[in-house]
XYZ file of C-alpha atoms in Angstrom:
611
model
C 191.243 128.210 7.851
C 188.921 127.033 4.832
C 187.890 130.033 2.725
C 184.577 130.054 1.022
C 186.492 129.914 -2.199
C 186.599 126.717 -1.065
C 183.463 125.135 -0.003
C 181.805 122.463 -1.736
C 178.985 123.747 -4.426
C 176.190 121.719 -2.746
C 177.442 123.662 1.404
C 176.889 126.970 -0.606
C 173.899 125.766 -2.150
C 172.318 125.063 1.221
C 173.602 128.239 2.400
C 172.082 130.265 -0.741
C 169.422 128.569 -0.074
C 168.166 129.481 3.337
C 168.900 133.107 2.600
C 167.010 133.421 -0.206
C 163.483 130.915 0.355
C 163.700 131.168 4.511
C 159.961 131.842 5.531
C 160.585 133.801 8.146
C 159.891 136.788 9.786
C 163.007 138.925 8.924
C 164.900 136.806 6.088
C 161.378 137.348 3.592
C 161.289 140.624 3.729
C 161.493 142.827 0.796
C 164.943 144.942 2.113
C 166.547 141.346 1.953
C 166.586 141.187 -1.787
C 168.787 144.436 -1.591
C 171.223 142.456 0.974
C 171.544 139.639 -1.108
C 172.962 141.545 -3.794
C 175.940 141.580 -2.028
C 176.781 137.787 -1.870
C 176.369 137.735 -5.371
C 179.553 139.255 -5.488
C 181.306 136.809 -2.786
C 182.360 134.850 -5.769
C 181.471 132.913 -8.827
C 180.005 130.058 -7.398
C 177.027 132.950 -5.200
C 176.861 134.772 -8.310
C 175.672 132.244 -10.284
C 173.087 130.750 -6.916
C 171.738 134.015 -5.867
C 171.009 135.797 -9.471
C 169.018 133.350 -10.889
C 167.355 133.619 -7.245
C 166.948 137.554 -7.623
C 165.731 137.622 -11.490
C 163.191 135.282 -11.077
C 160.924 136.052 -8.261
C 158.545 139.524 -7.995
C 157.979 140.564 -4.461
C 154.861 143.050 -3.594
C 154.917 143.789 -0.014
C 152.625 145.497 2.157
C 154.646 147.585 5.074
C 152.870 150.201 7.448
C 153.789 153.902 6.784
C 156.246 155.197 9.340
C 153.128 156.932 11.635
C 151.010 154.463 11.613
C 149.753 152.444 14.447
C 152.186 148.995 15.025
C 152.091 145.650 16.085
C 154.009 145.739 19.289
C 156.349 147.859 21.097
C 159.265 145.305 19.383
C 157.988 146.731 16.037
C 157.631 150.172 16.552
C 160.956 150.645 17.589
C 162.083 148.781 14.508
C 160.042 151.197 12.339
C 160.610 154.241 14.429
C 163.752 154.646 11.555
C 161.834 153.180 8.940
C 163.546 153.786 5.249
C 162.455 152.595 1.985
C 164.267 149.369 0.645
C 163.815 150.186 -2.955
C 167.398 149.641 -4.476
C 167.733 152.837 -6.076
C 165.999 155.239 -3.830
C 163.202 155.931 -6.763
C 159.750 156.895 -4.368
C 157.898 155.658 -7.787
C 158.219 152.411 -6.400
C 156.000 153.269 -3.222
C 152.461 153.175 -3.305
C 150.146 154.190 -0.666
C 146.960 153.024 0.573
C 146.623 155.540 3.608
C 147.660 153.163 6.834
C 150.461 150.649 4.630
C 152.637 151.280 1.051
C 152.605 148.548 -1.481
C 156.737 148.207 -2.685
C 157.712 145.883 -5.102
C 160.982 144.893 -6.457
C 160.605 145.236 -10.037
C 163.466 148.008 -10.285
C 165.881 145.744 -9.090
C 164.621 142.760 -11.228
C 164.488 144.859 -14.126
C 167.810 146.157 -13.649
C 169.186 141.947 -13.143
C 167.781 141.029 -16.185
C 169.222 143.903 -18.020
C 172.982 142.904 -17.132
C 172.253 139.080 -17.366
C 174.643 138.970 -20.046
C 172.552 137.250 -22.612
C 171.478 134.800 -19.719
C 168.069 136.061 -18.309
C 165.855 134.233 -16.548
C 161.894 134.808 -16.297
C 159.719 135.642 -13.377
C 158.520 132.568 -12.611
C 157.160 133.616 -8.824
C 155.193 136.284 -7.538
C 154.711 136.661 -3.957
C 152.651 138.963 -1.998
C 153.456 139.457 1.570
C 152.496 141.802 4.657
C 154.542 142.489 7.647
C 153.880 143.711 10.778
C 150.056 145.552 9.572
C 146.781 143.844 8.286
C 146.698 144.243 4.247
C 145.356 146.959 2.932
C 144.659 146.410 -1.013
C 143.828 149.643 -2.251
C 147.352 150.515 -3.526
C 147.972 147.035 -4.688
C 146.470 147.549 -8.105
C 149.148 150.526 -8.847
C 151.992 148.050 -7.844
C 151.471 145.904 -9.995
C 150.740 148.412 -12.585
C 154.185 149.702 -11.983
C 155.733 146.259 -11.461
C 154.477 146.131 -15.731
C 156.033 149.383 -16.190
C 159.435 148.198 -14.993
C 159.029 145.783 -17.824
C 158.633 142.641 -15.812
C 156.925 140.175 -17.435
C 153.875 138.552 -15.658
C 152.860 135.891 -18.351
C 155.812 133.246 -17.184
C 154.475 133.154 -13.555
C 153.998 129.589 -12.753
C 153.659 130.075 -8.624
C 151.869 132.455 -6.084
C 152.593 132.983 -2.977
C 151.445 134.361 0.264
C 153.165 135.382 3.774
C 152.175 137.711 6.111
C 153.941 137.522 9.771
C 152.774 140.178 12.211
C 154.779 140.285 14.837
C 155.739 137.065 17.010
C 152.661 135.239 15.599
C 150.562 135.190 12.233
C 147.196 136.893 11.647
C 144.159 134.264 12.518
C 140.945 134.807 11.024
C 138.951 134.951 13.918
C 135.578 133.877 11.747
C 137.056 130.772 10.470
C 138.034 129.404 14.117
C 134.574 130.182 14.882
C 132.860 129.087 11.474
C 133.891 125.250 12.409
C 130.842 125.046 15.458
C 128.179 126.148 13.221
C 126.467 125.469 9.739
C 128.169 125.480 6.890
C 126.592 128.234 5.499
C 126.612 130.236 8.444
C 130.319 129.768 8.697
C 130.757 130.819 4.910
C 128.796 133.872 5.698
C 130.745 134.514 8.599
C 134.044 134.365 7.328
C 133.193 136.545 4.228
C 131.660 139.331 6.308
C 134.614 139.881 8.578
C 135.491 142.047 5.497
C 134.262 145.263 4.903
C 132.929 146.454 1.867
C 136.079 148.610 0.819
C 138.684 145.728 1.884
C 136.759 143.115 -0.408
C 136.380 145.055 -3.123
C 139.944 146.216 -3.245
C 140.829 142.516 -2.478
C 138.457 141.827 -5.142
C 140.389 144.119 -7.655
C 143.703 143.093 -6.707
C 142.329 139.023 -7.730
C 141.462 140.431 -11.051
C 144.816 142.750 -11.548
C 146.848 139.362 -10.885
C 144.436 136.981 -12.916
C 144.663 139.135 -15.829
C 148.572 139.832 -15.973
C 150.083 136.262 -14.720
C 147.595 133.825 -16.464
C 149.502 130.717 -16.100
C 149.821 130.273 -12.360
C 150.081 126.576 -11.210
C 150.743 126.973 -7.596
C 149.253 128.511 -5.039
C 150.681 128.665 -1.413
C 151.032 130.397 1.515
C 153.524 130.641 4.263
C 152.432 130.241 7.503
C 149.188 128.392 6.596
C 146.809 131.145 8.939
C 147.063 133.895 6.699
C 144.022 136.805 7.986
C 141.006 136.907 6.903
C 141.780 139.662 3.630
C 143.903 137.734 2.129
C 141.619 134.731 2.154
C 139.240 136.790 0.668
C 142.511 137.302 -2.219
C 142.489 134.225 -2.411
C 138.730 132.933 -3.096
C 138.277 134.903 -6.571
C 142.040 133.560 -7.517
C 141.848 130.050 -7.162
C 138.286 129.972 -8.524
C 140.219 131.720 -11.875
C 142.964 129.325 -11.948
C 140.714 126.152 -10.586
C 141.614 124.323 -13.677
C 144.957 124.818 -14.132
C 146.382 124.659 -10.439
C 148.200 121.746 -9.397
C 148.729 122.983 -5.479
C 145.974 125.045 -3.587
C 147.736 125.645 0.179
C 146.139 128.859 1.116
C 142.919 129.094 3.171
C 139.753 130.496 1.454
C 136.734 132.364 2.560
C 134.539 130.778 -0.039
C 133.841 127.799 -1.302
C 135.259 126.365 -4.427
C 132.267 126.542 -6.596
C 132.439 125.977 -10.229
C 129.657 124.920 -12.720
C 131.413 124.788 -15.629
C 135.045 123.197 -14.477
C 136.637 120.960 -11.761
C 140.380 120.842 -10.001
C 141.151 118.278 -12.281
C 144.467 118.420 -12.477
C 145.315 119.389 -8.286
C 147.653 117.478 -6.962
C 148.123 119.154 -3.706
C 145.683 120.537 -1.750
C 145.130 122.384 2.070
C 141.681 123.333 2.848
C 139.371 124.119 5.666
C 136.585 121.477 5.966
C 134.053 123.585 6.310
C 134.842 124.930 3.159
C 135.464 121.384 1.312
C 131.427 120.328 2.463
C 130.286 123.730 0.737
C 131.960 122.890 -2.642
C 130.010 120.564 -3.225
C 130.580 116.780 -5.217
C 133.044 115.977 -7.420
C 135.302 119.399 -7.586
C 138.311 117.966 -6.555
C 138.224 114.504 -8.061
C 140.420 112.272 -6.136
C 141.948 110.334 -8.595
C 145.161 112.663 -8.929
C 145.560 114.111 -5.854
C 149.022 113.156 -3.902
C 149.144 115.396 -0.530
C 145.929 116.168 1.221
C 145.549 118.263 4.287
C 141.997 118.917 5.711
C 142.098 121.687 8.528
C 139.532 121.684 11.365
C 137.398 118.990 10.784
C 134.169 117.953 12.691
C 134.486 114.496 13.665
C 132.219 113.518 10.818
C 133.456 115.904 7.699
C 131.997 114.330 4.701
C 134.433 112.765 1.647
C 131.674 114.011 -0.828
C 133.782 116.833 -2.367
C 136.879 114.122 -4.207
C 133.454 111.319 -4.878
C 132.323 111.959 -8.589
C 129.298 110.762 -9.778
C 130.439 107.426 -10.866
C 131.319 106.548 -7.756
C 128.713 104.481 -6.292
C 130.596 101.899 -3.369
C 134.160 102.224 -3.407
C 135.681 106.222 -3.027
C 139.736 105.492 -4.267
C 142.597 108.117 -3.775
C 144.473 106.108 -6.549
C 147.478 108.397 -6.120
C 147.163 109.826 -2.849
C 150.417 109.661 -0.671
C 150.028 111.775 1.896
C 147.145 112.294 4.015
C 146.684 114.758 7.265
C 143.629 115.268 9.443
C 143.229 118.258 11.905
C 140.119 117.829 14.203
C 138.580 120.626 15.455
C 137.943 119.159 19.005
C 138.793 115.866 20.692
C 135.653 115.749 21.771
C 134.891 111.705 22.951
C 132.937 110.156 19.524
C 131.434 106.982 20.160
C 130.501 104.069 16.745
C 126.624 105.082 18.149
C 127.448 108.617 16.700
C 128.948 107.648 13.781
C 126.044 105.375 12.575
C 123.462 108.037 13.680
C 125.257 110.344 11.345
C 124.753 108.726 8.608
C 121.401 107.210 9.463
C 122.353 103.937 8.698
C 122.777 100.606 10.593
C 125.931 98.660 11.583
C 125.559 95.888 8.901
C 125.198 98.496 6.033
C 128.141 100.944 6.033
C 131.852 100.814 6.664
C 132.771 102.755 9.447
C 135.393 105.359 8.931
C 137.420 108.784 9.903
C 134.654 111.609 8.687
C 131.139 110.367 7.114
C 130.498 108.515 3.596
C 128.140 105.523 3.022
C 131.354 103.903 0.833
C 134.309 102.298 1.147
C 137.496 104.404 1.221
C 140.725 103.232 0.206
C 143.952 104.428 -0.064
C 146.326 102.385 -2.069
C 149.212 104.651 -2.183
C 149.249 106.197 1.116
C 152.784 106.302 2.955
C 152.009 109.223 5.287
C 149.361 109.648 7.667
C 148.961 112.461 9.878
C 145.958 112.924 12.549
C 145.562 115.341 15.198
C 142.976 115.797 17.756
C 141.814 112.339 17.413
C 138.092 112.187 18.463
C 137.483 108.572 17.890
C 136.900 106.125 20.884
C 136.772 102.784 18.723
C 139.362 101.151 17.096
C 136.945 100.583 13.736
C 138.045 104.399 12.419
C 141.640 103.605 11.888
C 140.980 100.380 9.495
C 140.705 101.948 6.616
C 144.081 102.378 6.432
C 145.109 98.843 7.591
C 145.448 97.801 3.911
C 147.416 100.734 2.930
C 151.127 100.752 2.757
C 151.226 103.790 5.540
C 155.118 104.133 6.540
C 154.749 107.118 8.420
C 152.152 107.894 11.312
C 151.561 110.864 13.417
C 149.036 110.463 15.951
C 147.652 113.549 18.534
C 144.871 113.698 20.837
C 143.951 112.467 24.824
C 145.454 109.393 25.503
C 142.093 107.749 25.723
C 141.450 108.412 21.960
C 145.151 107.547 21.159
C 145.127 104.026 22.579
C 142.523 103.085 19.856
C 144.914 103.004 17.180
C 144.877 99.804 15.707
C 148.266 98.285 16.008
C 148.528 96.167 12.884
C 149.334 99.282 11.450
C 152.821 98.933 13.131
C 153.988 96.540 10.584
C 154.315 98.383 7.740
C 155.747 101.396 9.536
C 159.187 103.326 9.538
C 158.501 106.263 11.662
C 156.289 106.775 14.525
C 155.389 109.801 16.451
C 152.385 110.065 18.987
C 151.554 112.451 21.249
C 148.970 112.824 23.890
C 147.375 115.015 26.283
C 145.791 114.215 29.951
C 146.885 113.177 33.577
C 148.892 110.260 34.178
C 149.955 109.391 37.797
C 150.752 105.619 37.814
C 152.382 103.151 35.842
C 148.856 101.223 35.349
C 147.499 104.254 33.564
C 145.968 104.382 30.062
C 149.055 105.812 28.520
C 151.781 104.137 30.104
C 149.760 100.815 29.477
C 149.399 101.947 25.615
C 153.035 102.165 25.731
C 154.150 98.979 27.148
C 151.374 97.239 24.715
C 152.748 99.144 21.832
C 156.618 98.653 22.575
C 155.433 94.526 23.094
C 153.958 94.348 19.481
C 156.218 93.149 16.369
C 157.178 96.210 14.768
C 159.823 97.850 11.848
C 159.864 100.905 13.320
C 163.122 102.532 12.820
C 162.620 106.037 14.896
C 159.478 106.997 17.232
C 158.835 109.935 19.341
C 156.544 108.846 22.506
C 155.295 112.233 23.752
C 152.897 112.753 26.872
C 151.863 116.437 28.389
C 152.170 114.927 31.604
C 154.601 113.055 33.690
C 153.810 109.651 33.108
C 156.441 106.727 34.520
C 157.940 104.230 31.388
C 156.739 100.605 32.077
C 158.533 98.073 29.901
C 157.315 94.534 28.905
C 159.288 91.787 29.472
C 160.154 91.638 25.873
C 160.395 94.528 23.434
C 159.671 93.618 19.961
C 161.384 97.066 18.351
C 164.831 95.863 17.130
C 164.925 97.724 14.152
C 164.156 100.982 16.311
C 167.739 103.134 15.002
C 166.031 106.383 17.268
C 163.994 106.928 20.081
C 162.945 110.193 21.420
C 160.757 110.015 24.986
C 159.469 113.376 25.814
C 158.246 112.958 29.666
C 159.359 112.044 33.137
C 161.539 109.184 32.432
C 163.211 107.464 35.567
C 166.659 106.570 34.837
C 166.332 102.945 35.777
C 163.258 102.462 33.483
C 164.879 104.241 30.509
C 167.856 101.710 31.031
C 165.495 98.535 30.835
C 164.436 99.998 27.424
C 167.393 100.943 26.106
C 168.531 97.074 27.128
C 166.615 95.551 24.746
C 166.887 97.699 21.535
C 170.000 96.527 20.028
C 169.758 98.922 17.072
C 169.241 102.275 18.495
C 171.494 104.758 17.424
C 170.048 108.163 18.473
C 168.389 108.601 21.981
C 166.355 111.825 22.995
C 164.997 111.663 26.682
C 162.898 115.156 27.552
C 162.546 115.639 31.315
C 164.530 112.672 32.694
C 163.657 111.958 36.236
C 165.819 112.210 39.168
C 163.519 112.697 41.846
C 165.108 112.379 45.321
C 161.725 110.705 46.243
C 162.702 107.391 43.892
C 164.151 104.993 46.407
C 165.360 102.759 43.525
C 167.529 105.285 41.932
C 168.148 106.979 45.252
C 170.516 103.468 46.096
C 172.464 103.298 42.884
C 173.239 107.083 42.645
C 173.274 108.594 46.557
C 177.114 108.991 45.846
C 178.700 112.207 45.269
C 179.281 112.931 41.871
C 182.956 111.986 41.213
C 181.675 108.706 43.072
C 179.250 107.315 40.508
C 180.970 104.298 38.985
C 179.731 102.487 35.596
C 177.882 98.850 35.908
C 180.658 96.031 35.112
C 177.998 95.055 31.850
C 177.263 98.201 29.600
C 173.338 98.659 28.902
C 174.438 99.376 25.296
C 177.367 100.113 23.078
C 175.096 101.107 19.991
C 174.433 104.412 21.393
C 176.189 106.723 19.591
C 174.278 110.362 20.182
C 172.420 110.921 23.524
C 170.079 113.949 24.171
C 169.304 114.688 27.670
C 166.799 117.588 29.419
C 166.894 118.287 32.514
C 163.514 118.196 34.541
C 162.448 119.024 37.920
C 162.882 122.067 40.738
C 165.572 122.967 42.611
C 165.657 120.341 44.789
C 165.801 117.922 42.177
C 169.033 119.217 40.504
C 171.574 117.090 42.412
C 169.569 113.899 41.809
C 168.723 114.785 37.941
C 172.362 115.369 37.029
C 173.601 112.221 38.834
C 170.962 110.129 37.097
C 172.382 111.809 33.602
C 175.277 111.038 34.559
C 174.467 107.416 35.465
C 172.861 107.194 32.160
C 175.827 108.343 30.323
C 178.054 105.862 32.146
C 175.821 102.947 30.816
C 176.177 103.847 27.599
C 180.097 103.958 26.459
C 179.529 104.250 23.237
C 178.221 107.778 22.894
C 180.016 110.381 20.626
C 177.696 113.171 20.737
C 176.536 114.190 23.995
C 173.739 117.624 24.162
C 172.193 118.369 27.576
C 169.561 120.713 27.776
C 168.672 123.458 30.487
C 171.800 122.601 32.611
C 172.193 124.305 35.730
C 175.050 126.302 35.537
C 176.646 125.422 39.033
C 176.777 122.019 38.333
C 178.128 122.018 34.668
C 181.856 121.803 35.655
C 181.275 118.654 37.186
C 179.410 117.343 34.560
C 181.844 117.927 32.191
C 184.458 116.414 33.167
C 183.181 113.723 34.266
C 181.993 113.052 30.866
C 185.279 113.786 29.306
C 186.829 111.095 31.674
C 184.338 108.437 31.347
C 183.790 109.196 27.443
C 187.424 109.846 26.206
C 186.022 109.048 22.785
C 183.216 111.723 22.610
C 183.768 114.085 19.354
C 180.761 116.647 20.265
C 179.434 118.017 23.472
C 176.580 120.749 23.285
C 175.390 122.446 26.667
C 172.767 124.742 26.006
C 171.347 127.575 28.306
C 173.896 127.932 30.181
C 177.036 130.242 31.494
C 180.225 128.593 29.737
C 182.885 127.053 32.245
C 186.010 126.691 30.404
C 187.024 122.245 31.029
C 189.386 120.167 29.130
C 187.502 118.157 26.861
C 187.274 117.556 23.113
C 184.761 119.801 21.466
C 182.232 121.897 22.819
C 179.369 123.193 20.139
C 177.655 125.879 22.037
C 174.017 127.467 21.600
């Protein structure tokens, strides 16, 4: 038995890791820090991992107080023996604000640092975070007050950040959803007035507390990116203090980045709701340096205006910009006619692309492109990235806006995932013919995800043009047969994922090849493919489809002998005897077989990894 004594540094790295930085619900809470004391003292290796980790990071939390009203039943119970998670049991470290208690960590820092032995290292992060109750910044002021006390120095915080999880799901400003529909400076209005008077000036005082005492923040980010609407309204004063300085702005605001002394000029990465990008104005985000951009519900026709400065007169160039995401606020169908009419201009005067602006917009460094919700219903919006070296492209929308992507943009690219929305009930349909056209085109894509809503049947050209295609996942009604004439002619696949594959009684074709029972199915005398070497299968249809859907998976895994690693999801559990061993005798090679949701049947075979 390997001890952990024993582990590589880089395994207990990774594990360090997730304990300390997971985003989640329960691992970022505040009592966590306490826990993690103790692998500190697993052995030399944690020790030195997780203090560093603890010394260096100042947590101010937000938690309800143990009578006040919860989130769900899940999290009343869990608070119904609520304790304090202060290290030392000090109450000093509590402060109230009537319906939550600001708690920091600063005892427990303080007390790191003072046994560092010589070896102390600064707060470089502070992160403020609420669980399970809407934030409440009256006491925050006081916690950080005491946080000083404790003798934690603010001054060598480089990065803020934000979390707040209540419950299952995060906190959704319900202003900003609705803020995207109307003007811009209604929607500014709106989102700022969700806030009353008491909660905005507290959040108002809190922005100052933290400007003042940690000065040199470069970061600001938030975890999960629809953070409510107070701390948005933290936010707004914050970034507008640091707006020189920062280098990454990920948290949504609730006002506009307005400035007219100073510009972003040194962002790099930035997050941002359009509607708040048009009310900033020109030129305060030049985009010259920035690398990742991500512009959050966008109108079909969001203006570029904000990264243009004045200079720019017919070319708009995101020099450095390499990645580059898009969420539309509605698919709504948008037509060239709209486009031109929103700019007032004629065809022969403008270049047409995704948003508004009269110039040209290049992106010369661009390897990632993300859009969702495409609105578009012309091909013309997706050339301005035909000259760009784009490597990776995600794509989500109807399949009637999806289709339009321009496929040149296939030759330059490594990954490939699109996903689409809308009915599909024959193999002439929109979708299934955008498939076949984009699986006939000369490509280097070496792993694509093809994902429909609907069950839509796989048609496959005569010749498939993939072969440097190394994965494939297909996430809808696949028949068996079809998937087979695919995997046929990609010689490089390594890694296949098929979601929902079809077994329908009702299929004729497959009915004659796999009518047997199931210790009858034999292998075809040629093997579709021997480069197969991990196959992912979930099951799909009702009960009267389980006999056929298994015997189809099982077909499939008898074409393909050269599988090691086997998962099937959502087996039935009276049918996963059979299905073992039959892939245990067909597959004597296989190293890994994962069945998940499903009552374990003890069967001879090599390895079973189990969910």
């Amino acid at each position: 038995m390997v001890s952990i004594a024993d582990l590589d540094n880089r395994i207990v790295g990774r594990i360090v890791n997730v304990a300390c930085y997971g985003a989640t619900g329960s691992s970022a809470r505040l009592s966590t820090q306490a826990q993690l004391v103790g692998m500190a003292s697993v052995s030399r290796t944690w020790h030195e991992l997780v203090r560093p980790h603890l010394q260096s990071i100042l947590i101010i939390e937000c938690q309800p107080t143990p009578d006040a009203p919860q989130a769900s039943n899940k999290n009343a119970k869990r608070r119904a023996a609520w304790k304090s998670p202060v290290i030392n049991g000090n109450s000093s470290s509590k402060k109230s604000s009537g319906t939550c208690i600001w708690q920091t960590n600063a005892e427990l820092v303080h007390l790191l640092q003072q046994h560092a032995n010589g070896v102390s290292v600064p707060v470089s992060r502070l992160r403020v975070q609420s669980f399970d109750t809407a934030p409440d910044f009256t006491g925050f002021v006081a916690a950080m007050d005491h946080a000083r006390l404790e003798r934690c120095r603010l001054d060598t915080v480089t990065s803020l950040v934000v979390m707040e999880f209540i419950g299952a799901s995060t906190a959704v400003s319900t202003a900003v959803s609705t803020a995207v529909s109307t003007a811009v400076s209604t929607a500014v209005s709106t989102a700022v007035s969700t806030l009353d008077s008491n909660t905005g000036n507290s959040a108002l005082l809190a922005a100052e507390c933290i400007a003042k005492h940690a000065p040199n923040v470069r970061s600001m980010v938030c975890a999960p990116w629809n953070v409510s609407a107070a701390f948005r309204q933290l936010a707004s004063p914050l970034s507008l203090a640091y707006l020189k300085q920062l280098h990454m702005l990920t948290i949504p605001l609730a006002t506009p980045l307005l400035s007219d002394s100073q510009t972003a000029s040194n962002l790099t990465t930035l997050h941002i709701h359009a509607h708040i990008l048009a009310a900033s104005g020109p030129g305060i985000v030049p985009a010259q340096q920035l690398q990742v951009l991500r512009v959050h519900d966008a109108p079909a026709f969001f203006s570029w205006e904000a990264f243009a400065s004045t200079g720019d007169s017919d070319q708009l160039e995101f020099a450095s910009l390499t990645a580059l995401g898009i969420d539309f606020a509605s698919d709504n169908v948008v037509t060239t006619a709209d486009f031109y009419s929103s700019i007032n201009r004629t065809k022969s005067s403008v270049h047409v692309t995704m948003g508004r602006d009269r110039r040209r917009v290049v992106f010369p460094k661009l390897h990632s492109l993300s859009v969702s919700k495409v609105p578009y219903t012309y091909a013309e919006a997706w050339r301005m990235f035909i000259g760009a070296p784009v490597r990776r492209l995600a794509v989500a929308g109807p399949y009637a806006h999806v289709r339009y992507v321009d496929t040149r943009l296939l030759r330059t690219l490594d990954s490939l995932d699109v996903h689409t929305v809308g009915a599909e009930k024959s193999s002439h349909g929109r979708f299934t013919s955008f498939v076949k056209m984009l699986l006939g085109e000369d490509s280097n894509v070496t792993c694509a995800w093809l994902r429909h809503s609907e069950a839509f049947p796989l048609s496959v050209p005569e010749t498939v043009r993939w072969s440097q295609l190394t994965e494939l996942c297909l996430a809808a009604y696949v028949p068996a047969l079809a998937l087979l004439l695919l995997v046929g002619q990609l010689p490089s696949l390594h890694r296949l994922v098929v979601q929902r594959i079809a077994g329908d009684a009702c299929e004729e074709e497959i009915d004659g090849k796999m009518c047997a029972p199931w210790g009858n199915i034999t292998a075809p005398a040629v093997p579709v493919s021997t480069s197969v070497r991990e196959l992912q299968m979930h099951m799909g249809g009702g009960p009267t489809a389980r006999i056929p859907t298994l015997q189809a998976m099982c077909y499939v895994l008898l074409c393909l002998p050269g599988v090691r690693r086997l998962a099937v999801k959502q087996v039935y559990c009276d049918y996963v005897r059979d299905f073992i061993q039959s892939s245990a005798q067909s597959h004597p090679a296989l190293a890994n077989i994962e069945l998940v949701r499903h009552v374990f049947i003890a069967a001879k075979s090599p390895m079973f990894v189990l969910d």
